[in-house]
XYZ file of C-alpha atoms in Angstrom:
257
model
C -123.048 179.152 66.776
C -122.311 179.835 63.116
C -120.466 177.039 61.247
C -119.017 179.564 58.798
C -117.031 181.179 61.619
C -116.650 178.290 64.088
C -115.247 175.820 61.506
C -114.095 177.964 58.557
C -112.641 176.560 55.367
C -108.849 176.629 55.161
C -108.998 179.068 52.231
C -110.742 181.622 54.462
C -107.938 181.702 57.037
C -105.158 184.296 56.953
C -102.089 182.239 57.840
C -99.806 185.249 58.323
C -102.118 186.742 60.965
C -102.287 183.412 62.774
C -98.506 183.108 62.811
C -98.011 186.714 63.883
C -100.254 186.115 66.901
C -98.314 182.930 67.677
C -95.129 185.004 67.796
C -96.701 187.428 70.284
C -97.972 184.509 72.389
C -94.460 183.024 72.530
C -93.506 185.624 75.135
C -94.581 185.122 78.741
C -93.489 185.819 82.317
C -90.764 183.178 82.258
C -89.568 184.131 78.766
C -89.941 187.875 78.440
C -86.939 188.267 76.091
C -86.293 185.838 73.244
C -83.880 185.460 70.362
C -85.037 184.741 66.816
C -84.028 181.099 67.227
C -86.002 180.779 70.467
C -89.108 182.302 68.872
C -88.757 179.913 65.940
C -88.498 176.961 68.318
C -91.505 178.013 70.417
C -93.765 178.707 67.408
C -92.653 175.987 65.007
C -91.684 178.603 62.402
C -88.469 178.561 60.418
C -85.806 180.949 61.657
C -86.233 183.093 58.538
C -90.003 183.327 59.021
C -89.645 184.127 62.730
C -87.200 186.910 61.827
C -89.650 188.468 59.357
C -92.523 188.411 61.862
C -90.357 189.902 64.602
C -89.122 192.666 62.285
C -92.707 193.425 61.221
C -93.965 193.522 64.814
C -91.041 195.754 65.777
C -91.885 198.104 62.905
C -95.520 198.222 64.068
C -94.461 199.015 67.636
C -95.444 195.727 69.287
C -91.817 194.620 69.804
C -88.508 196.160 70.760
C -85.080 194.810 69.900
C -81.829 194.995 71.849
C -78.657 192.881 71.661
C -80.284 190.122 69.567
C -83.163 189.850 72.040
C -86.773 190.760 71.312
C -89.380 191.774 73.895
C -92.986 192.921 73.800
C -93.815 196.597 74.233
C -96.757 198.098 76.148
C -98.550 198.514 72.805
C -99.524 194.821 73.042
C -101.815 195.800 75.922
C -104.072 197.481 73.373
C -105.125 194.033 72.160
C -106.346 193.054 75.609
C -107.868 196.456 76.280
C -109.909 196.154 73.098
C -111.576 193.079 74.565
C -112.095 194.563 78.024
C -113.566 197.759 76.591
C -115.803 196.147 73.972
C -116.844 192.786 75.422
C -120.268 192.554 77.012
C -119.280 190.288 79.911
C -116.819 192.614 81.728
C -119.145 195.599 81.344
C -122.108 193.733 82.836
C -120.310 192.066 85.740
C -118.159 194.990 86.905
C -120.872 196.987 88.791
C -122.199 193.926 90.623
C -118.676 192.691 91.296
C -117.914 196.066 92.866
C -120.976 195.728 95.078
C -120.024 192.196 96.102
C -116.425 193.070 96.950
C -117.238 196.141 99.029
C -120.120 194.451 100.841
C -117.738 191.688 101.911
C -114.674 193.870 102.313
C -112.719 191.348 100.259
C -111.350 190.945 96.732
C -113.618 189.556 94.017
C -113.053 188.641 90.384
C -114.640 187.068 87.309
C -112.761 184.763 84.974
C -113.247 182.706 81.820
C -111.579 179.578 80.501
C -109.064 179.834 77.687
C -108.130 176.227 76.950
C -106.530 175.046 80.227
C -105.971 178.499 81.675
C -108.162 180.851 83.673
C -108.183 184.451 82.397
C -109.366 187.220 84.713
C -111.711 189.630 82.892
C -112.929 191.767 85.823
C -111.711 192.347 89.381
C -112.293 194.574 92.401
C -109.907 194.600 95.361
C -112.055 196.523 97.908
C -108.856 197.696 99.563
C -107.575 194.138 100.061
C -104.569 193.293 97.890
C -104.717 189.523 98.269
C -102.896 188.505 95.086
C -101.379 190.134 92.009
C -103.169 187.497 89.898
C -106.535 189.085 90.711
C -106.538 191.733 88.007
C -107.916 191.853 84.462
C -105.745 190.134 81.897
C -103.876 187.793 84.207
C -103.684 184.134 83.201
C -103.210 181.285 85.675
C -103.615 177.487 85.513
C -107.295 176.605 85.781
C -106.853 173.407 87.781
C -105.589 175.130 90.947
C -107.936 178.139 91.063
C -111.521 178.293 92.300
C -112.833 180.052 89.185
C -110.966 177.663 86.934
C -111.973 174.570 88.835
C -115.675 175.427 88.843
C -115.541 176.068 85.089
C -113.682 172.825 84.398
C -116.174 170.963 86.586
C -119.109 172.080 84.440
C -117.624 171.061 81.102
C -119.223 168.052 79.375
C -117.745 164.845 80.819
C -115.830 163.948 77.612
C -114.044 167.324 77.768
C -113.250 166.826 81.460
C -111.769 163.432 80.602
C -109.699 165.011 77.814
C -108.448 167.698 80.185
C -107.434 165.179 82.840
C -105.689 163.032 80.213
C -103.486 165.884 78.963
C -103.059 167.825 82.229
C -99.651 167.880 83.902
C -100.354 169.575 87.251
C -97.372 171.279 88.894
C -96.724 171.393 92.635
C -96.983 175.201 92.810
C -97.380 175.197 96.606
C -97.361 172.435 99.193
C -101.186 172.433 98.993
C -101.528 172.107 95.212
C -103.454 169.017 94.129
C -101.363 167.245 91.512
C -102.743 163.700 91.558
C -105.248 163.372 88.732
C -107.516 161.002 90.639
C -107.923 163.507 93.448
C -108.319 166.370 90.979
C -111.124 164.430 89.282
C -112.829 164.031 92.672
C -112.506 167.763 93.340
C -114.087 168.564 89.961
C -116.943 166.162 90.674
C -117.429 167.746 94.108
C -117.497 171.255 92.635
C -120.072 170.189 90.048
C -122.283 168.500 92.650
C -122.217 171.285 95.246
C -122.313 174.192 92.790
C -119.175 175.913 94.039
C -115.439 175.350 94.378
C -113.227 176.256 97.315
C -109.491 176.265 96.675
C -107.163 176.651 99.620
C -103.651 178.012 98.918
C -103.079 175.856 95.836
C -102.027 178.766 93.609
C -100.396 180.973 96.243
C -99.651 180.512 99.904
C -102.139 182.551 101.916
C -104.681 182.796 99.082
C -108.031 181.154 99.832
C -110.807 181.446 97.214
C -114.412 180.350 96.732
C -116.198 180.528 93.348
C -119.530 179.897 91.639
C -120.381 179.582 87.921
C -122.204 182.271 85.922
C -124.766 181.372 83.249
C -126.184 183.287 80.299
C -129.881 183.471 79.384
C -129.593 180.142 77.528
C -128.354 178.399 80.661
C -124.801 178.079 79.324
C -121.956 178.617 81.788
C -119.875 181.475 80.424
C -117.725 182.550 83.378
C -117.058 182.078 87.075
C -117.042 184.560 89.962
C -115.056 184.342 93.168
C -114.258 185.966 96.472
C -110.623 185.764 97.581
C -109.344 186.254 101.115
C -106.091 185.918 102.985
C -106.038 182.564 104.738
C -105.049 184.206 107.999
C -108.246 186.290 108.079
C -110.878 183.654 107.322
C -111.138 179.898 107.764
C -112.549 177.592 105.090
C -115.753 177.064 107.066
C -116.223 180.811 107.445
C -115.880 181.296 103.691
C -118.726 178.874 103.031
C -120.898 180.453 105.741
C -120.177 184.096 104.945
C -119.012 184.384 101.333
C -121.047 181.705 99.554
C -124.491 183.277 100.252
C -123.214 186.638 99.003
C -121.813 185.009 95.865
C -125.069 183.189 95.175
C -127.061 186.402 95.539
C -124.950 188.189 92.917
C -124.867 185.019 90.806
C -128.677 185.046 90.549
C -128.669 188.723 89.503
C -125.969 188.217 86.887
C -127.577 185.100 85.456
C -130.607 187.247 84.635
C -128.441 189.821 82.834
C -125.965 187.722 80.859
């Protein structure tokens, strides 16, 4: 932790870069094409400022423009690829994740928290395409995923309380836990037992079990899961078969991170 970089002075911040990234982040799966006015509304920028950022990003190749609508181009993927190619975590976990997935014959992935979302940073399918969300770069709500839930569960209690206070869980499937009291109990259970098992809360048919990963200082930096199709393996079988395999790889990774 370096205060100079963690809490920089306002004069050290480049506001235009911050706003340009906000414009890129305004686009998502539900809103893949936006007008200038819509970008301004989603970012809090004036319409004139949003127009300038969109024109600049289009000039740089990160946006395309058609019939008053702007959309991201594949060039934006370079930003994510820079992380995946340079970050230490994906490079360390990928070989052991590969071993885990193929030993179990199931999909496995590693994810990190980004505010209230779970971001996948490494994944191996082992021939089992369980879900399109199990690939590097995908972002899903943390509260209804095993990786996300185990990471939320190990936050300091004040941060868990803050999360529960601001969370607005959606009923994504009929199994999704949306009541905050029950979600709090699930987080407490995951913290106490050292793993989280989430059953079809993000997608019907997707059953996942996850454990936390620690660095050499004992800090939890990521979570690792095994995902199966609900029709192939019962909850009890996941705990009996998948959890020991996860713990074995967890111990190895904790010594490397």
